[in-house]
Phi, psi and omega in degrees: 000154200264117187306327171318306187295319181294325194278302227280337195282322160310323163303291208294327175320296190267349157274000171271337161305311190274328171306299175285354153297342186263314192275315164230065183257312185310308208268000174279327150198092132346081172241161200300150165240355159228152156257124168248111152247118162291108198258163174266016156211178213251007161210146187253150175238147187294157201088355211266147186258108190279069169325096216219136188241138154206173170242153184231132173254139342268201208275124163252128168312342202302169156287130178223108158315105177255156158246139206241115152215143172267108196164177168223208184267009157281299197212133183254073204267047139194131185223113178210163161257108201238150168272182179197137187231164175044004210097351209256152175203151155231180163169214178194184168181138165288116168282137178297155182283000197242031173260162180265114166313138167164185184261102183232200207254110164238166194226170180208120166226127201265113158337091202195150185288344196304131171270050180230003186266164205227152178270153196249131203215149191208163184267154185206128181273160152214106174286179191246190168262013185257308199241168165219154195247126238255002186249027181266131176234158160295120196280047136180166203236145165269162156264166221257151159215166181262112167248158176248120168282068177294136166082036159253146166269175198269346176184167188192127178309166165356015243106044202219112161277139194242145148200134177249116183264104182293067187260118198302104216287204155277329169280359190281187199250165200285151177245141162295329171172166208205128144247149177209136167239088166257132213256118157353121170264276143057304180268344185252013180088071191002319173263044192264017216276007186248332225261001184261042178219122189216133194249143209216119183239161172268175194234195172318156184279163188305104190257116192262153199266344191220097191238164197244140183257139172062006186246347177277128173223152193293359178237035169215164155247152200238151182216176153250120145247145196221134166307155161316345218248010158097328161290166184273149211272151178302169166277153184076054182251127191284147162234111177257159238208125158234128185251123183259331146299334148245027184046073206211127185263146192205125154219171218220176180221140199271208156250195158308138159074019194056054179259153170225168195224135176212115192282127185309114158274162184303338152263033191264102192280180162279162223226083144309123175267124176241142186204137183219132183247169209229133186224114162058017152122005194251145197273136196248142175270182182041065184228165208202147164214127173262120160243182197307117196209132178261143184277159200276149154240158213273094170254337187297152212256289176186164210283140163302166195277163173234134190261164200280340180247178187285134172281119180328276182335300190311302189311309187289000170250329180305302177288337208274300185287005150294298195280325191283335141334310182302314175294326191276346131311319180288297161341323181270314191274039172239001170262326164350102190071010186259133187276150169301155179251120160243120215273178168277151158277135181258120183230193169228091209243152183268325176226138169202107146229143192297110220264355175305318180312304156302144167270169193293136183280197177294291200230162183300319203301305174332299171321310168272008192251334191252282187227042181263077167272168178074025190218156169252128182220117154208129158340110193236123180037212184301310200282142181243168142207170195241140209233121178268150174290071168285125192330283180310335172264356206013077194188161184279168189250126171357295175267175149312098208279154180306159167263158145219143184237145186354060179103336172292172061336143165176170200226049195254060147351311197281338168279319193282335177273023154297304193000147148288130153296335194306322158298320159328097148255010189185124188231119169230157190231142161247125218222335221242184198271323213263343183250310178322312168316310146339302179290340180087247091010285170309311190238065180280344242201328177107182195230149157248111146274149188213120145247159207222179182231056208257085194319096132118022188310299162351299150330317171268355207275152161278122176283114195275194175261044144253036161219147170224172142298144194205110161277108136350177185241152185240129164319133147316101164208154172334073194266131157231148182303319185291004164282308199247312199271313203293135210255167202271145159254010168296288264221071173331329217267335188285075196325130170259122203216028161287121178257012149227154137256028163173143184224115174233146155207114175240180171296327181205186148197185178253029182089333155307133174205135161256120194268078166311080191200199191205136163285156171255182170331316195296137176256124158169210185253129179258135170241149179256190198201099195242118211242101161240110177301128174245165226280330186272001182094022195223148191259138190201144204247140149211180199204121169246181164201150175227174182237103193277116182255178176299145179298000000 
C-alpha cells in the first residue's frame, strides 16, 4: 500500500477515534433540557408542604446532584439539595408561613464544573387565604391514557379505608414513573386540575457569588476561608469540621487562596457546622468561611390578576388551622402535669460531674472553681478564661477549650459563664488523648460538655460566627402519602381535615399500583389523578373521581 494512503487512513482512524471518544465522554453526562414537576395538589399557601415528582429529558443513567431553590431576586425561602437517578428524583419542601403570595421563581440545577450548564426554571404561585387568582394557566398540558381504577365506588363514607387497584393496560407504552394524587376538588377548585404541573425550561447560565476555577465537582460543596483582614487563610490550613446532627468530625486541607472542597456523603442532610481552623497546629482567630453559591435566576414575569371572589383553598385552611389550634390547646391540657421523658445525652467525659449534688452556686466561675476539677478558671480585667489540665502534655492548655452545650458546639466563653447554675445539670471535661482524639483540632484545647435543663435550649443558643449552614443532599426514595398525610385513628375525637389523601411517587412500577388510603372528614367530590412517564419521555394523565359523604 503507497505509505501516503496508510498515513492519511491512520489519520482519518484517530480523528474518528478522538471523535467517538469526545461523543461519549458528551453522552456520559448528558444534561436536562426540560424538567416536568409534579407537585401533589394543584395550589399552595405559605405553611404549606409540597410534595413533589419530576423528570428530566433527556435522561442521565448517572447519580446527579440537584439544586432546588424557590424564590425571587430578594429572597430565597427553599434551598435543598435532591438526588436524581435516571433523570427521576422525588422529595418534597416546605413554603414558610412568613412568604409573601405571589409568583415566584423555581430552578433546578444539576451541579457541576460543565460551564454550559444552565438552571432549568419555572414559575411556582403561592396564593394567600383571602384571594385566588384568575389569569393563571396550566404550564404544561399532558397527554390522556386510559387506566382502570378496579374496586373504586362511586362514594364512600367518612373515615373509610379505600384500596383501590391501578391498573395499567398492556398496550400502553412501558413506563418510567408514576405519580398519583388524590385531591378534594370542591376545596382546590374544580378547573385547577393541570396547575400542579410545572415545566422548568433552561434560563440563563449560572451565575455564582463566589467563584472557584477547577474546583467543582458534582458530589461537594465549595467554600473560601477567609481572615478578618479579608485575605485567604494560608495554604494548607486544616478546616476541622463539627457536623451536629450526626456528631460527625470531618477536616479538610484549603488550597491556594483558601479555597476548600467538603464531600455530600450519600446521607448527608443539612447540617448546622461548627468549625475551626488551624495553620501548622496553631489556631488561627477571627477567620470567616463562604461557601459556594448560585444565584436563582429570574423568571417569574409579573403577579397574577386577583380575582374578586374567594379563594376556596386558602379560606378552608384559614378554618381548618382554627379548629385544629383548638384541639392542641385541648390536648396539651389533657397533658397537663404528666412529666415529659427526655432522653440524657450519652456522653464519656475523662471528668462528670453531677451537679444535682450541689446546692446552686451564684455563678459559673464558682462552679468551675469549686467543683471542676482539671479546669482553671481566672478573672483577667473584664474578661475570665478557662484553661483544661491536658492529660498528655500534662500542663494546662494555651486557649479556651470548646463548649458543647447541650448538643451545640461554640466556642463562646461569654455565654457559658451567663449560664444559671441553678440550671446545670451535668458538667464533663475531655482532657485525655484518648476522648479527645476524635475531634482533632476541635480538641487541641480540650472539650467542657454541659447539660442543662434549659427547654429547647439547643434552639437558643447564640451561634458565633464559626458556625454556618450547609444544605445536604435529601435522599432519593419512594414517596407516599400514607407515611406523611395519613391520619391516626386512635383518637376519634380529633377533626381529620386532609384535603388531600393520598401522594405516591415512584421510579418505576410493574403496571399495578394500589391506591391505598382512609377518607377524612372533608364531605365532598375527590379526583384522583394519575401522572405516567413512558419509555418516550411523554407524560400522560388519567383521572376518576368519587364522592365522600356523611356518615
Amino acid at each position: 500500500m503507497n505509505p501516503l494512503i496508510s498515513r492519511i487512513l491512520i489519520l482519518v482512524f484517530l480523528i474518528t477515534s478522538v471523535t467517538l471518544d469526545s461523543h461519549a465522554r458528551q453522552s456520559n453526562r448528558l444534561y436536562p433540557i426540560e424538567i416536568i414537576m409534579v407537585c401533589h395538589q394543584p395550589t399552595y399557601i405559605p405553611g404549606d408542604t409540597v410534595y413533589f415528582s419530576v423528570h428530566a429529558r433527556p435522561a442521565n443513567a448517572k447519580r446527579q446532584i440537584v439544586m432546588l431553590k424557590v424564590g425571587n431576586a430578594d429572597t430565597v425561602f427553599v434551598y435543598k439539595r435532591i438526588i436524581q437517578h435516571s433523570g427521576r428524583a422525588t422529595g418534597y419542601f416546605t413554603i414558610p408561613k412568613s412568604v409573601k403570595a405571589d409568583t415566584y421563581t423555581i430552578g433546578m440545577f444539576v451541579e457541576s464544573a460543565d460551564p454550559d450548564i444552565q438552571w432549568l426554571s419555572g414559575e411556582f404561585v403561592v396564593h394567600d387565604k383571602k384571594h385566588t387568582y384568575t389569569d393563571q394557566s396550566p404550564g404544561f398540558k399532558p397527554e390522556g391514557i386510559t387506566l382502570d381504577f378496579k374496586g373504586l365506588d362511586s362514594s364512600y363514607s367518612t373515615r373509610n379505608h379505600v384500596a383501590v387497584d391501578m391498573i395499567i393496560p398492556p398496550e400502553a407504552p412501558q413506563i418510567k414513573s408514576v405519580a398519583v394524587a388524590i385531591w378534594n376538588k370542591e376545596i382546590f377548585g374544580r378547573e385547577h386540575n393541570e396547575r400542579n404541573i410545572i415545566q422548568l425550561l433552561p434560563h440563563s447560565e449560572p451565575v455564582r457569588k463566589v467563584y472557584i476555577d477547577k474546583q467543582a465537582d458534582a458530589c461537594y460543596f465549595q467554600g473560601r476561608a477567609l481572615l478578618s483582614s479579608g485575605k485567604p487563610v494560608p495554604p494548607a490550613s486544616t478546616i476541622t469540621f463539627y457536623l451536629h446532627q450526626n456528631d460527625f468530625i470531618y477536616s479538610i486541607n484549603t488550597t491556594a487562596e483558601g479555597y476548600f472542597t467538603f464531600p455530600l456523603f450519600k446521607d448527608f442532610d443539612s447540617e448546622e457546622i461548627f468549625y475551626t481552623i488551624t495553620h501548622n497546629g496553631t489556631l488561627l482567630n477571627e477567620t470567616n468561611v463562604s461557601l459556594i453559591d448560585y444565584l436563582l435566576p429570574v423568571t417569574a414575569q409579573a403577579k397574577a390578576a386577583i380575582a374578586s371572589d374567594d379563594d376556596s383553598y386558602g379560606k378552608y385552611m384559614y378554618e381548618r388551622e382554627i379548629i385544629l389550634d383548638s384541639y392542641k390547646h385541648y390536648l396539651a391540657k389533657q397533658m397537663r402535669g404528666k412529666p415529659a421523658h427526655r432522653e440524657e445525652t450519652d456522653w464519656s467525659a475523662d471528668v462528670d460531674v453531677k451537679m444535682e449534688k450541689y446546692e446552686p452556686f451564684k455563678s459559673m466561675a464558682e462552679v468551675f472553681i469549686n467543683v471542676v476539677p482539671m479546669v482553671r478558671y481566672k478573672k483577667e480585667k473584664a474578661d475570665g478564661n478557662l484553661r483544661v489540665f491536658l492529660q498528655k502534655e500534662a500542663m494546662l492548655a494555651t486557649e479556651n477549650p470548646l463548649f458543647i452545650v447541650d448538643g451545640i458546639m461554640t466556642n463562646n466563653i461569654d455565654y457559658v459563664m451567663s449560664l444559671n447554675p441553678a440550671l446545670l445539670k451535668r458538667i464533663g471535661v475531655l482532657r485525655s488523648e484518648r476522648s479527645l482524639v476524635r475531634y482533632g483540632d476541635l480538641g487541641a484545647h480540650g472539650i467542657v460538655l454541659i447539660n442543662t435543663s434549659i427547654p429547647d435550649h439547643a434552639g437558643i443558643i447564640p451561634r458565633t460566627s464559626q458556625t454556618f449552614f450547609a444544605t445536604g443532599i435529601s435522599p432519593f426514595r419512594t414517596t407516599r402519602s400514607t407515611r406523611f398525610l395519613q391520619f391516626s385513628d386512635y383518637e376519634k375525637r380529633i377533626p381529620d381535615l386532609r384535603p388531600v389523601l393520598f401522594w405516591h411517587s415512584a421510579s418505576h412500577t410493574d403496571g399495578n399500583l394500589m391506591l391505598d388510603f382512609v377518607t377524612s372528614d372533608d364531605v365532598g367530590e375527590y379526583i384522583i389523578q394519575a401522572y405516567v412517564i413512558d419509555i418516550n419521555d411523554i407524560l400522560h394523565v388519567a383521572s376518576a373521581t368519587f364522592q365522600v359523604v356523611p356518615d
